[in-house]
PDB file of C-alpha atoms in Angstrom:
ATOM      1  CA  HIS I  61      -0.001   0.018   0.075  1.00  0.00           C
ATOM      2  CA  PRO I  62       1.411   3.389  -0.814  1.00  0.00           C
ATOM      3  CA  HIS I  63       0.539   4.687   2.676  1.00  0.00           C
ATOM      4  CA  PHE I  64       1.860   1.600   4.464  1.00  0.00           C
ATOM      5  CA  ALA I  65       4.103   3.476   6.936  1.00  0.00           C
ATOM      6  CA  GLU I  66       1.312   5.912   7.797  1.00  0.00           C
ATOM      7  CA  ILE I  67      -1.089   3.044   8.403  1.00  0.00           C
ATOM      8  CA  ILE I  68       1.390   1.326  10.667  1.00  0.00           C
ATOM      9  CA  GLY I  69       1.887   4.660  12.530  1.00  0.00           C
ATOM     10  CA  ASP I  70      -1.921   5.129  12.904  1.00  0.00           C
ATOM     11  CA  THR I  71      -2.281   1.507  14.083  1.00  0.00           C
ATOM     12  CA  ILE I  72       0.363   1.857  16.771  1.00  0.00           C
ATOM     13  CA  ARG I  73      -1.035   5.223  17.964  1.00  0.00           C
ATOM     14  CA  LEU I  74      -4.513   3.730  18.212  1.00  0.00           C
ATOM     15  CA  ARG I  75      -3.148   0.623  19.904  1.00  0.00           C
ATOM     16  CA  ASN I  76      -1.323   2.719  22.464  1.00  0.00           C
ATOM     17  CA  GLN I  77      -4.360   4.894  23.109  1.00  0.00           C
ATOM     18  CA  TYR I  78      -7.017   2.089  23.380  1.00  0.00           C
ATOM     19  CA  CYS I  79      -5.290  -1.189  24.018  1.00  0.00           C
ATOM     20  CA  PRO I  80      -1.682  -0.724  25.017  1.00  0.00           C
ATOM     21  CA  GLN I  81      -1.159  -4.382  25.944  1.00  0.00           C
ATOM     22  CA  ALA I  82      -2.070  -5.585  22.452  1.00  0.00           C
ATOM     23  CA  LYS I  83       0.670  -6.574  19.958  1.00  0.00           C
ATOM     24  CA  VAL I  84       0.820  -5.126  16.504  1.00  0.00           C
ATOM     25  CA  CYS I  85       1.787  -7.965  14.147  1.00  0.00           C
ATOM     26  CA  VAL I  86       2.348  -7.697  10.309  1.00  0.00           C
ATOM     27  CA  LEU I  87       2.668 -10.678   7.966  1.00  0.00           C
ATOM     28  CA  SER I  88       4.260  -9.763   4.782  1.00  0.00           C
ATOM     29  CA  ASN I  89       5.275 -11.574   1.576  1.00  0.00           C
ATOM     30  CA  SER I  90       8.648  -9.674   1.913  1.00  0.00           C
ATOM     31  CA  THR I  91       8.572  -8.158  -1.562  1.00  0.00           C
ATOM     32  CA  MET I  92       8.610  -4.452  -0.544  1.00  0.00           C
ATOM     33  CA  ILE I  93      11.043  -4.634   2.404  1.00  0.00           C
ATOM     34  CA  HIS I  94      13.658  -2.929   0.125  1.00  0.00           C
ATOM     35  CA  ARG I  95      11.674   0.268   0.528  1.00  0.00           C
ATOM     36  CA  GLN I  96      13.123   2.255   3.463  1.00  0.00           C
ATOM     37  CA  SER I  97       9.663   3.476   4.600  1.00  0.00           C
ATOM     38  CA  VAL I  98       8.347  -0.090   4.771  1.00  0.00           C
ATOM     39  CA  HIS I  99      11.473  -1.252   6.639  1.00  0.00           C
ATOM     40  CA  ASP I 100      11.229   1.645   9.103  1.00  0.00           C
ATOM     41  CA  ALA I 101       7.493   0.925   9.722  1.00  0.00           C
ATOM     42  CA  LEU I 102       8.079  -2.754  10.216  1.00  0.00           C
ATOM     43  CA  MET I 103      10.706  -1.934  12.826  1.00  0.00           C
ATOM     44  CA  LEU I 104       7.916  -0.417  14.849  1.00  0.00           C
ATOM     45  CA  VAL I 105       5.724  -3.388  15.042  1.00  0.00           C
ATOM     46  CA  ASP I 106       5.850  -5.978  17.723  1.00  0.00           C
ATOM     47  CA  ASP I 107       5.997  -8.997  15.395  1.00  0.00           C
ATOM     48  CA  ASN I 108       7.462  -8.367  11.987  1.00  0.00           C
ATOM     49  CA  ILE I 109       6.539 -11.672  10.294  1.00  0.00           C
ATOM     50  CA  LEU I 110       8.204 -12.107   6.823  1.00  0.00           C
ATOM     51  CA  LYS I 111       7.735 -14.877   4.313  1.00  0.00           C
ATOM     52  CA  LEU I 112      10.814 -16.817   3.026  1.00  0.00           C
ATOM     53  CA  ASP I 113       9.563 -20.066   1.469  1.00  0.00           C
ATOM     54  CA  THR I 114      12.863 -20.856  -0.245  1.00  0.00           C
ATOM     55  CA  VAL I 115      16.150 -19.227  -1.267  1.00  0.00           C
ATOM     56  CA  ASN I 116      15.908 -20.884  -4.729  1.00  0.00           C
ATOM     57  CA  PRO I 117      15.086 -18.382  -7.376  1.00  0.00           C
ATOM     58  CA  GLN I 118      13.749 -21.044  -9.842  1.00  0.00           C
ATOM     59  CA  TYR I 119      11.416 -22.404  -7.142  1.00  0.00           C
ATOM     60  CA  ILE I 120      10.107 -18.915  -6.365  1.00  0.00           C
ATOM     61  CA  ASN I 121       9.335 -18.262  -9.965  1.00  0.00           C
ATOM     62  CA  LYS I 122       7.650 -21.620 -10.448  1.00  0.00           C
ATOM     63  CA  VAL I 123       5.634 -21.714  -7.183  1.00  0.00           C
ATOM     64  CA  ASP I 124       5.131 -18.079  -6.026  1.00  0.00           C
ATOM     65  CA  ARG I 125       4.916 -16.796  -9.585  1.00  0.00           C
ATOM     66  CA  PRO I 126       5.695 -13.091  -8.623  1.00  0.00           C
ATOM     67  CA  ASN I 127       4.514 -10.185 -10.757  1.00  0.00           C
ATOM     68  CA  GLY I 128       7.706  -8.873 -12.322  1.00  0.00           C
ATOM     69  CA  THR I 129      11.075  -9.877 -10.936  1.00  0.00           C
ATOM     70  CA  CYS I 130      11.744 -11.198  -7.477  1.00  0.00           C
ATOM     71  CA  ASP I 131      15.375 -10.924  -6.430  1.00  0.00           C
ATOM     72  CA  VAL I 132      15.677 -13.333  -3.458  1.00  0.00           C
ATOM     73  CA  GLN I 133      19.213 -12.137  -2.636  1.00  0.00           C
ATOM     74  CA  THR I 134      17.838  -8.585  -2.104  1.00  0.00           C
ATOM     75  CA  ILE I 135      15.121  -9.931  -0.006  1.00  0.00           C
ATOM     76  CA  ILE I 136      17.646 -11.869   2.149  1.00  0.00           C
ATOM     77  CA  ASP I 137      19.899  -8.865   2.406  1.00  0.00           C
ATOM     78  CA  ARG I 138      16.959  -6.702   3.583  1.00  0.00           C
ATOM     79  CA  MET I 139      15.860  -9.302   6.082  1.00  0.00           C
ATOM     80  CA  LYS I 140      19.335  -9.137   7.551  1.00  0.00           C
ATOM     81  CA  ALA I 141      18.945  -5.360   7.944  1.00  0.00           C
ATOM     82  CA  PHE I 142      16.244  -5.897  10.528  1.00  0.00           C
ATOM     83  CA  ASN I 143      18.982  -7.022  12.942  1.00  0.00           C
ATOM     84  CA  GLY I 144      17.003  -9.826  14.418  1.00  0.00           C
ATOM     85  CA  HIS I 145      13.677  -7.899  14.638  1.00  0.00           C
ATOM     86  CA  ILE I 146      12.115 -10.439  12.278  1.00  0.00           C
ATOM     87  CA  ILE I 147      10.164 -13.651  12.457  1.00  0.00           C
ATOM     88  CA  ILE I 148      10.548 -15.810   9.332  1.00  0.00           C
ATOM     89  CA  GLN I 149       7.574 -17.802   8.177  1.00  0.00           C
ATOM     90  CA  THR I 150       8.168 -20.605   5.716  1.00  0.00           C
ATOM     91  CA  MET I 151       5.651 -22.934   3.946  1.00  0.00           C
ATOM     92  CA  PHE I 152       6.872 -26.395   3.147  1.00  0.00           C
ATOM     93  CA  MET I 153       4.921 -28.620   0.769  1.00  0.00           C
ATOM     94  CA  ARG I 154       5.148 -31.586  -1.480  1.00  0.00           C
ATOM     95  CA  GLY I 155       3.530 -32.659  -4.677  1.00  0.00           C
ATOM     96  CA  GLN I 156       3.441 -31.841  -8.359  1.00  0.00           C
ATOM     97  CA  TYR I 157       2.310 -28.851 -10.336  1.00  0.00           C
ATOM     98  CA  GLN I 158       2.094 -29.047 -14.148  1.00  0.00           C
ATOM     99  CA  GLY I 159       4.104 -32.066 -14.084  1.00  0.00           C
ATOM    100  CA  GLU I 160       6.937 -30.697 -12.014  1.00  0.00           C
ATOM    101  CA  SER I 161       7.866 -31.346  -8.356  1.00  0.00           C
ATOM    102  CA  VAL I 162       7.088 -28.586  -5.909  1.00  0.00           C
ATOM    103  CA  ASP I 163       8.599 -30.373  -2.920  1.00  0.00           C
ATOM    104  CA  ASN I 164      10.729 -28.011  -0.923  1.00  0.00           C
ATOM    105  CA  THR I 165      11.212 -30.433   1.942  1.00  0.00           C
ATOM    106  CA  SER I 166      14.294 -32.089   0.459  1.00  0.00           C
ATOM    107  CA  GLU I 167      17.831 -31.401   1.545  1.00  0.00           C
ATOM    108  CA  GLN I 168      18.306 -29.508  -1.790  1.00  0.00           C
ATOM    109  CA  TYR I 169      15.971 -26.815  -0.414  1.00  0.00           C
ATOM    110  CA  VAL I 170      16.196 -27.198   3.298  1.00  0.00           C
ATOM    111  CA  ALA I 171      20.000 -26.910   3.715  1.00  0.00           C
ATOM    112  CA  PRO I 172      20.493 -23.600   1.803  1.00  0.00           C
ATOM    113  CA  TRP I 173      17.361 -22.150   3.366  1.00  0.00           C
ATOM    114  CA  LEU I 174      18.721 -23.090   6.817  1.00  0.00           C
ATOM    115  CA  ASP I 175      22.046 -21.513   6.016  1.00  0.00           C
ATOM    116  CA  VAL I 176      20.363 -18.258   5.080  1.00  0.00           C
ATOM    117  CA  VAL I 177      18.041 -18.371   8.217  1.00  0.00           C
ATOM    118  CA  ARG I 178      21.272 -18.584  10.341  1.00  0.00           C
ATOM    119  CA  GLN I 179      22.612 -15.613   8.554  1.00  0.00           C
ATOM    120  CA  ILE I 180      19.432 -13.551   9.029  1.00  0.00           C
ATOM    121  CA  ASN I 181      19.373 -14.643  12.715  1.00  0.00           C
ATOM    122  CA  PRO I 182      15.646 -13.995  13.310  1.00  0.00           C
ATOM    123  CA  GLN I 183      14.020 -13.887  16.719  1.00  0.00           C
ATOM    124  CA  GLN I 184      11.872 -16.822  15.635  1.00  0.00           C
ATOM    125  CA  VAL I 185      10.969 -19.138  12.721  1.00  0.00           C
ATOM    126  CA  MET I 186       7.579 -20.526  11.901  1.00  0.00           C
ATOM    127  CA  VAL I 187       7.323 -23.496   9.658  1.00  0.00           C
ATOM    128  CA  TYR I 188       4.056 -24.726   8.383  1.00  0.00           C
ATOM    129  CA  THR I 189       2.373 -26.462   5.493  1.00  0.00           C
ATOM    130  CA  ILE I 190      -0.772 -26.294   3.310  1.00  0.00           C
ATOM    131  CA  ASP I 191      -3.795 -25.694   5.515  1.00  0.00           C
ATOM    132  CA  ARG I 192      -6.682 -25.764   3.010  1.00  0.00           C
ATOM    133  CA  GLU I 193      -7.674 -26.684  -0.519  1.00  0.00           C
ATOM    134  CA  THR I 194      -5.459 -24.934  -3.086  1.00  0.00           C
ATOM    135  CA  PRO I 195      -6.338 -23.709  -6.579  1.00  0.00           C
ATOM    136  CA  ALA I 196      -3.652 -26.000  -7.998  1.00  0.00           C
ATOM    137  CA  HIS I 197      -4.366 -29.680  -7.811  1.00  0.00           C
ATOM    138  CA  GLY I 198      -1.548 -32.032  -6.967  1.00  0.00           C
ATOM    139  CA  LEU I 199      -0.138 -30.083  -4.005  1.00  0.00           C
ATOM    140  CA  GLU I 200       0.284 -31.984  -0.726  1.00  0.00           C
ATOM    141  CA  LYS I 201       0.977 -31.239   2.904  1.00  0.00           C
ATOM    142  CA  ALA I 202       4.394 -31.656   4.165  1.00  0.00           C
ATOM    143  CA  SER I 203       4.296 -34.412   6.771  1.00  0.00           C
ATOM    144  CA  ARG I 204       4.368 -33.898  10.517  1.00  0.00           C
ATOM    145  CA  GLU I 205       7.695 -35.714  10.602  1.00  0.00           C
ATOM    146  CA  GLN I 206       9.122 -33.506   7.894  1.00  0.00           C
ATOM    147  CA  LEU I 207       8.132 -30.324   9.547  1.00  0.00           C
ATOM    148  CA  ASP I 208       9.359 -31.544  12.954  1.00  0.00           C
ATOM    149  CA  ALA I 209      12.730 -32.492  11.454  1.00  0.00           C
ATOM    150  CA  ILE I 210      13.101 -28.981   9.880  1.00  0.00           C
ATOM    151  CA  ARG I 211      11.929 -27.338  13.144  1.00  0.00           C
ATOM    152  CA  ASP I 212      14.512 -29.342  15.091  1.00  0.00           C
ATOM    153  CA  ARG I 213      17.263 -28.278  12.830  1.00  0.00           C
ATOM    154  CA  VAL I 214      16.390 -24.584  13.244  1.00  0.00           C
ATOM    155  CA  ILE I 215      16.214 -24.993  17.032  1.00  0.00           C
ATOM    156  CA  ALA I 216      19.636 -26.818  16.916  1.00  0.00           C
ATOM    157  CA  ALA I 217      20.897 -23.640  15.216  1.00  0.00           C
ATOM    158  CA  GLY I 218      19.900 -21.642  18.221  1.00  0.00           C
ATOM    159  CA  ILE I 219      16.802 -20.105  16.882  1.00  0.00           C
ATOM    160  CA  PRO I 220      13.286 -20.578  18.411  1.00  0.00           C
ATOM    161  CA  CYS I 221      11.025 -22.371  15.967  1.00  0.00           C
ATOM    162  CA  THR I 222       7.421 -23.642  15.926  1.00  0.00           C
ATOM    163  CA  ALA I 223       5.822 -26.092  13.493  1.00  0.00           C
ATOM    164  CA  SER I 224       2.145 -25.931  12.458  1.00  0.00           C
ATOM    165  CA  TYR I 225       0.535 -28.856  10.734  1.00  0.00           C
TER     166      TYR I 225
END
């Protein structure tokens, strides 16, 4: 939104006035965090939750299908700029889409993602899987065992992590 920073400012002002114990949380797809005004506004919220489903550019283009270009390295660099005031949310799934695998639970995807998560050093990581029917058929939930294994690797890296099934 072109007035994102102002909206966050108003939200925090109203929270402070009417419900100071409430947390202000923002969940973002991370695509606009390169804008300084967006970064500054997210630094003001209690929970700055940013999506990072993979660090593989081909996977992003195949699955997320962004409008225009999506430079994952810029997103990673900007996530680092939050200096830990960030919660990373990642969706893991399996299955096929248009005859191609969309499984990001394999070591090919998890190991590089985990390396980047360590570099970003977030306050927390949330891993989850598909929760409802998707428009694309052939997508499957990551298993509880897969999510738990990924969660445990994040925790072993010294970063709090939750898994939702």
